[in-house]
Short mmCIF file of C-alpha atoms in Angstrom, two decimals:
data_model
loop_
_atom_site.label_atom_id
_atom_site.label_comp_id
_atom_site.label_asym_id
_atom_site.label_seq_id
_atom_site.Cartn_x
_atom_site.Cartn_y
_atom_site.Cartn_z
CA UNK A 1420 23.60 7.45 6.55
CA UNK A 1421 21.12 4.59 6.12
CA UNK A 1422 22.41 3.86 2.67
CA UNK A 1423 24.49 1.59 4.04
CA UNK A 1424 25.23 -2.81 2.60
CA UNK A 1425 22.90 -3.74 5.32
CA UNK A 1426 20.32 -0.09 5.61
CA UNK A 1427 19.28 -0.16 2.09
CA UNK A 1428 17.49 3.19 0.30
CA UNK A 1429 14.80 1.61 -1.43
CA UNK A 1430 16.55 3.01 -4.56
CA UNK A 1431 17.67 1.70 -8.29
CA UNK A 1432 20.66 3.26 -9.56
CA UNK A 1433 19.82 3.72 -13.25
CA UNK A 1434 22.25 6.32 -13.78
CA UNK A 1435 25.95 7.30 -12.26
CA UNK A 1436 24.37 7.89 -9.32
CA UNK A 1437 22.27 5.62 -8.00
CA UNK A 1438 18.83 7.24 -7.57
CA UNK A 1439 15.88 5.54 -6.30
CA UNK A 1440 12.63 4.04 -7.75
CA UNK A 1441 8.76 3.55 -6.47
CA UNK A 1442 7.35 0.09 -7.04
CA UNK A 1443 6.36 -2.35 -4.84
CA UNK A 1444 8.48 -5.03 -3.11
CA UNK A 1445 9.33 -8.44 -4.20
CA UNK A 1446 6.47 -9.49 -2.27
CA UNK A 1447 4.49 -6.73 -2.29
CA UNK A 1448 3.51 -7.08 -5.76
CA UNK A 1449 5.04 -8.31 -8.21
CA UNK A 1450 4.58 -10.45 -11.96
CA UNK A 1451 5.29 -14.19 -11.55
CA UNK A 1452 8.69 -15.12 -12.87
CA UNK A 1453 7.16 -17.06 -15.46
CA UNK A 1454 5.51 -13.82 -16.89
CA UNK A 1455 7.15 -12.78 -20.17
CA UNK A 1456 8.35 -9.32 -20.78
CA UNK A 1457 5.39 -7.34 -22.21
CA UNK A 1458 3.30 -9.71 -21.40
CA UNK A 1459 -0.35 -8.71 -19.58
CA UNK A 1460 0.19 -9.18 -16.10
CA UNK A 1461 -0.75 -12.76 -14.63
CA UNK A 1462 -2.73 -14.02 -11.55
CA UNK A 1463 0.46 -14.81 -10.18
CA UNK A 1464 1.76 -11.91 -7.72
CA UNK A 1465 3.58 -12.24 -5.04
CA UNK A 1466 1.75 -10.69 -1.88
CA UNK A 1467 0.00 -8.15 -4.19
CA UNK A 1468 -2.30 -7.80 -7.09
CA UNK A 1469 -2.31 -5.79 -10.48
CA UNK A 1470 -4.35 -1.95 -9.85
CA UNK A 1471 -6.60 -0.99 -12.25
CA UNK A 1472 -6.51 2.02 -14.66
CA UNK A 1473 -7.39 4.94 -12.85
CA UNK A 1474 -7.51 3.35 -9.46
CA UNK A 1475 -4.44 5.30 -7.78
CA UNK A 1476 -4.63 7.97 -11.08
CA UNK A 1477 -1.49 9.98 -8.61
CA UNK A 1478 0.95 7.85 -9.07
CA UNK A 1479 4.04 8.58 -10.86
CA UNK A 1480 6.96 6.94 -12.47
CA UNK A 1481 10.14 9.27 -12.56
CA UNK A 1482 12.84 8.69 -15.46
CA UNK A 1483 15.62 8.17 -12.64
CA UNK A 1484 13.92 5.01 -11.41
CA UNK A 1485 11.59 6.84 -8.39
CA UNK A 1486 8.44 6.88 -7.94
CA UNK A 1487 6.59 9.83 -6.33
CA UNK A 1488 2.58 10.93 -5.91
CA UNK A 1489 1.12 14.40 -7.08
CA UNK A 1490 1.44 16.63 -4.85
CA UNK A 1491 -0.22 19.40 -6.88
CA UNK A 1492 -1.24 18.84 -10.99
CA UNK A 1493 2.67 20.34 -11.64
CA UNK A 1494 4.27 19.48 -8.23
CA UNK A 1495 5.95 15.52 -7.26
CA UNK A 1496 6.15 14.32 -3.56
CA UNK A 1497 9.26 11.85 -3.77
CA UNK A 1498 11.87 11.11 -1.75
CA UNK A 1499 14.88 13.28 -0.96
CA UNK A 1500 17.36 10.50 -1.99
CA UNK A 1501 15.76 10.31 -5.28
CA UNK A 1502 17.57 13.51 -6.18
CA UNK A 1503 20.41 15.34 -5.93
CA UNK A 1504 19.95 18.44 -4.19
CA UNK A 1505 17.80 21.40 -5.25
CA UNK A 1506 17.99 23.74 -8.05
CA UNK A 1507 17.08 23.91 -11.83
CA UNK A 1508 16.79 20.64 -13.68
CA UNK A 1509 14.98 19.67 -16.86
CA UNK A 1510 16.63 16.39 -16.86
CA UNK A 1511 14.07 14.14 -15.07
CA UNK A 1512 10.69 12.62 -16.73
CA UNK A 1513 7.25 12.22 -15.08
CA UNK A 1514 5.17 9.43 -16.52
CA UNK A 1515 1.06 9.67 -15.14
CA UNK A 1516 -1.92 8.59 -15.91
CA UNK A 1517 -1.30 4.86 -16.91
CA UNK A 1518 -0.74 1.28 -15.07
CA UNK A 1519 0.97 0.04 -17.87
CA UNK A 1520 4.33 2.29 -18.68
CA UNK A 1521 3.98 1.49 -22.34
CA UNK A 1522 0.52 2.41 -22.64
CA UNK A 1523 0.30 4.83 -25.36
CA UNK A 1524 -1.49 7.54 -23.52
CA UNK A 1525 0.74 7.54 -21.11
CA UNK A 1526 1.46 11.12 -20.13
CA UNK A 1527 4.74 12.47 -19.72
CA UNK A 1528 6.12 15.83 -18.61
CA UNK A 1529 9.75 17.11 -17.60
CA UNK A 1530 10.94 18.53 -14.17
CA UNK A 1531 11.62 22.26 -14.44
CA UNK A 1532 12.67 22.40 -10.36
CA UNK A 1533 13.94 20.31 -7.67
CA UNK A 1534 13.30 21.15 -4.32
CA UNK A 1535 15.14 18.97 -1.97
CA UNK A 1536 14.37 18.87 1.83
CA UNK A 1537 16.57 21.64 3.59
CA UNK A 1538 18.33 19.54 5.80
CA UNK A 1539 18.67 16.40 4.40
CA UNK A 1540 22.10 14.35 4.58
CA UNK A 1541 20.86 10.63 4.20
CA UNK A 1542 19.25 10.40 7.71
CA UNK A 1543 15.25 11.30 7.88
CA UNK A 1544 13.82 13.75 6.68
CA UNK A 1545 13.13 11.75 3.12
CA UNK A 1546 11.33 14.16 1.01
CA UNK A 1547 11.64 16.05 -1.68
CA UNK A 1548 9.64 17.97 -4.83
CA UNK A 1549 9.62 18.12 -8.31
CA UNK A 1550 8.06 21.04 -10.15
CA UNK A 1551 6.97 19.99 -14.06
CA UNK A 1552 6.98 21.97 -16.93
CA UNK A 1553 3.15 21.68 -16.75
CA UNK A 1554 0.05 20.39 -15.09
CA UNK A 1555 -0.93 16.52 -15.63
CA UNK A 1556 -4.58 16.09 -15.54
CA UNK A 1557 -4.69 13.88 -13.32
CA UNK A 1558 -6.53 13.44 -9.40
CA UNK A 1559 -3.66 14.49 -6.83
CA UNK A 1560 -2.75 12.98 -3.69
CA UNK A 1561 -3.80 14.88 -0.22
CA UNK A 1562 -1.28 14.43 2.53
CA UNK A 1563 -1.73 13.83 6.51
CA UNK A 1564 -1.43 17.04 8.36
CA UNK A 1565 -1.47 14.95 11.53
CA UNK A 1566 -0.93 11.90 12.80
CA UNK A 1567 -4.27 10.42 13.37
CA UNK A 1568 -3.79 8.24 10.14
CA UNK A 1569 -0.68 6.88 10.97
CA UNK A 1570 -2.26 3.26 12.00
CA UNK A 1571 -4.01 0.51 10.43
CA UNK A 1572 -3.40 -1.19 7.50
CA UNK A 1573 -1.75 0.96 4.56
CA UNK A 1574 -1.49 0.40 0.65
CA UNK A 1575 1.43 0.46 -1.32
CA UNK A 1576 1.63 0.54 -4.79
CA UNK A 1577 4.51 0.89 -7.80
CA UNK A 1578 6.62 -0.06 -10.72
CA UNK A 1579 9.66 -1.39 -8.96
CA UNK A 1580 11.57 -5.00 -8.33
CA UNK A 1581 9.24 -7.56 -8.04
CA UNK A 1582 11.94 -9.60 -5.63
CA UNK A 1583 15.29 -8.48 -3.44
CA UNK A 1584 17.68 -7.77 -6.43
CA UNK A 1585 14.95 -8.51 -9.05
CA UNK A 1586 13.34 -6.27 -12.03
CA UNK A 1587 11.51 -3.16 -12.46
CA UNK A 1588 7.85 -3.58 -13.63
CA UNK A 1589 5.69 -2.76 -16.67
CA UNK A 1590 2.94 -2.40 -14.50
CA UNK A 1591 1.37 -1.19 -11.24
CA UNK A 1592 0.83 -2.99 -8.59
CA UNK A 1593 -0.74 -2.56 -4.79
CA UNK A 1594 -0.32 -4.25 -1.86
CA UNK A 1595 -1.05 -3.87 1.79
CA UNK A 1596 0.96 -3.67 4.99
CA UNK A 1597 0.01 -3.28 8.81
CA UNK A 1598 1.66 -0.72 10.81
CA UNK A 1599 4.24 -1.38 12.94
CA UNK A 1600 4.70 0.90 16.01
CA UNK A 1601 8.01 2.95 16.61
CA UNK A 1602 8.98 0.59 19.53
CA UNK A 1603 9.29 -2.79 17.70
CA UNK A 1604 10.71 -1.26 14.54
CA UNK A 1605 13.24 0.27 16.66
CA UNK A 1606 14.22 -3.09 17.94
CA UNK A 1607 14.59 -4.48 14.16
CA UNK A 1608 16.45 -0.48 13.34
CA UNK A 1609 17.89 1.11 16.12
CA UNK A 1610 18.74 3.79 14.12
CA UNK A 1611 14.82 4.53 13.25
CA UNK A 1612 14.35 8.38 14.01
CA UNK A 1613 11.28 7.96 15.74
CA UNK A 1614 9.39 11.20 14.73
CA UNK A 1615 10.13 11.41 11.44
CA UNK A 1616 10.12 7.33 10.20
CA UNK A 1617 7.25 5.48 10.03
CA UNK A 1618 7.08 1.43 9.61
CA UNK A 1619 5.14 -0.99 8.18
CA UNK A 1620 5.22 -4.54 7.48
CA UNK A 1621 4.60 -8.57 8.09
CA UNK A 1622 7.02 -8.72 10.96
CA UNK A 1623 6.38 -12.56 11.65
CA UNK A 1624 6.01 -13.58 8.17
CA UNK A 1625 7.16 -10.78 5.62
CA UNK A 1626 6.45 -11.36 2.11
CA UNK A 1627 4.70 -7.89 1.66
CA UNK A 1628 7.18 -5.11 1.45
CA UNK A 1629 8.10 -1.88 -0.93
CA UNK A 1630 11.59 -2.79 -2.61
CA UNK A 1631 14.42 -1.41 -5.03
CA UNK A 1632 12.39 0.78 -7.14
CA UNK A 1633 10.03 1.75 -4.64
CA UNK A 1634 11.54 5.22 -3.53
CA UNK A 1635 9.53 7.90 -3.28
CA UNK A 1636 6.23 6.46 -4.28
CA UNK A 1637 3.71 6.96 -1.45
CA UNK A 1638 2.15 4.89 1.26
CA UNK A 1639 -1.60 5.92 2.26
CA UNK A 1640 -5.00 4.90 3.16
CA UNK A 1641 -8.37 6.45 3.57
CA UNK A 1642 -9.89 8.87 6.14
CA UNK A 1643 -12.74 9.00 7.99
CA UNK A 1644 -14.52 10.22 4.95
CA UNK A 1645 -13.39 7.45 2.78
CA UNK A 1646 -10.67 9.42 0.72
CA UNK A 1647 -7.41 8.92 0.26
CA UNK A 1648 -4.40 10.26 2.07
CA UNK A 1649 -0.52 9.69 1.33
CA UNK A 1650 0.98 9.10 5.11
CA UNK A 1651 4.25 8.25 3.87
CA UNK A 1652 7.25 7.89 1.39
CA UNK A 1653 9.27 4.92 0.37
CA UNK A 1654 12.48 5.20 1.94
CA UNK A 1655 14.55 2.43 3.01
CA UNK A 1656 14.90 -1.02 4.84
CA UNK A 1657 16.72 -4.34 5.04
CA UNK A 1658 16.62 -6.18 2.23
CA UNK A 1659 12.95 -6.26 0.74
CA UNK A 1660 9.75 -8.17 3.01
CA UNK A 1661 12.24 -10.30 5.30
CA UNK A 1662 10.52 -11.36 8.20
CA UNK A 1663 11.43 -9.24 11.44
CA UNK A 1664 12.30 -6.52 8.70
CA UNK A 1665 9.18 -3.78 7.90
CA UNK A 1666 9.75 -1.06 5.49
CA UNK A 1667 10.57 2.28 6.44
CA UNK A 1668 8.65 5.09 5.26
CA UNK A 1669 9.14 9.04 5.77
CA UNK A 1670 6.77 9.99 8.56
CA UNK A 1671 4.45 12.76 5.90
CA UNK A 1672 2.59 14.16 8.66
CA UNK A 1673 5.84 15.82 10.28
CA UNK A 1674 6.78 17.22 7.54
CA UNK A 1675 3.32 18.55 6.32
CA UNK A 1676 4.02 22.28 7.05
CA UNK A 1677 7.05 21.93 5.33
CA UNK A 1678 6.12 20.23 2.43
CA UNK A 1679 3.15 22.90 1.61
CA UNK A 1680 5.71 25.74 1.82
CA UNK A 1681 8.07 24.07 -0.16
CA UNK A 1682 5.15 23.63 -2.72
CA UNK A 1683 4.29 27.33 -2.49
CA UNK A 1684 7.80 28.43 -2.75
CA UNK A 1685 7.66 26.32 -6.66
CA UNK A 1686 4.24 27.95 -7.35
CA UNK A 1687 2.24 24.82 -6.67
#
């Protein structure tokens, strides 16, 4: 397994077991350490900038410190290490619809089903669903069904550490980071299973990265046609934006075929 001291899941353990959460890296984007708790978010991020209400209206906060996109209106794309298997569970809470987690029109809705990847045992394949009670109302999230997309510059966004050990955030924030073909990443991770891992990063000077907190939210950019499509999933790394050390990301257009059956299989 990646989950190692040095491979780190992207993951905050806010529970017994530590689970993983979507926000962006230290770097990526993050309030200034001088910004109060509660506090509106100041011009001072780190690498990334505050979104605005409604601009990435997917994105999701889960209860066990993940993030994850909408897959479907009742259906979450996270990670696989974000949960614990598959099954029946009412235990986890979706928060949509807001930047700001203590917005009061914040919408939130509990898991019903967890669908974890068959397969899974800490090495690729980094993907998992979570079927909600009921619909948000709320623009989804389209995923790659191939991988002409997987190149160019990407955006991350999330709720997580704003720095390597650091806090979780009130609110969303969005960075973004250059690809970073299988070949060099493989030199910084030889254990990178090329296929189903994507990278991305500042390899010369870091400083934009996802980070603890950041599992399971997506990483995407726009088509051809100028719309939005998730190519990948927070999933681990070392440390959070070192230099010579991109993020790794579940590779989403491997696992497209897979993911819509899995969807269909929930009643998505």
């Amino acid at each position: 397994m990646k989950n190692t001291v040095k491979h780190l899941k992207r993951a905050t353990a806010l529970s017994a077991v530590a689970l993983a959460a979507f926000s962006l890296s230290p770097s990526a984007a993050s309030a200034a350490p001088d910004d109060k708790p509660g506090a509106a978010p100041g011009s001072k991020v780190v690498g990334g900038t505050p979104a605005e209400q409604g601009e990435f209206p997917f994105m999701v906060r889960l209860s066990m410190g993940c993030g994850g996109s909408l897959l479907t209106q009742d259906i979450v794309l996270t990670a696989a290490h974000c949960v614990d298997g598959s099954g029946k569970d009412t235990s986890i809470t979706a928060t949509a619809g807001v930047v700001d987690l203590e917005d009061p029109a914040a919408v939130k809705v509990n898991s019903t089903e967890i669908l974890q990847a068959p397969g899974y045992n800490g090495t690729g394949k980094d993907w998992a669903l979570i079927k909600l009670a009921k619909p948000i109302d709320q623009p989804t999230l389209p995923i790659a069904g191939d991988d002409s997309l997987n190149s160019g510059d990407f955006t991350i966004a999330g709720w997580g550490a704003d720095k390597e050990g650091g806090d979780q955030q009130r609110y969303l924030l969005k960075a973004q980071v250059p690809f970073v073909d299988d070949a060099t990443c493989k030199s910084a991770y030889p254990d990178l299973v090329e296929g189903e891992e994507l990278c991305a990063g500042k390899l010369d000077t870091g400083g934009v990265d996802t980070c603890q907190g950041d599992s399971g939210g997506p990483m995407f950019r726009k088509d051809d046609s100028g719309n939005l499509v998730q190519v990948g999933i927070v999933s681990w790394g070392d440390g959070c934006a070192r230099p010579g050390k991109p993020g790794v990301y579940t590779e989403v257009s491997t696992f497209a075929s897979d993911i819509k059956a899995a969807a269909d299989k929930l009643g998505g």
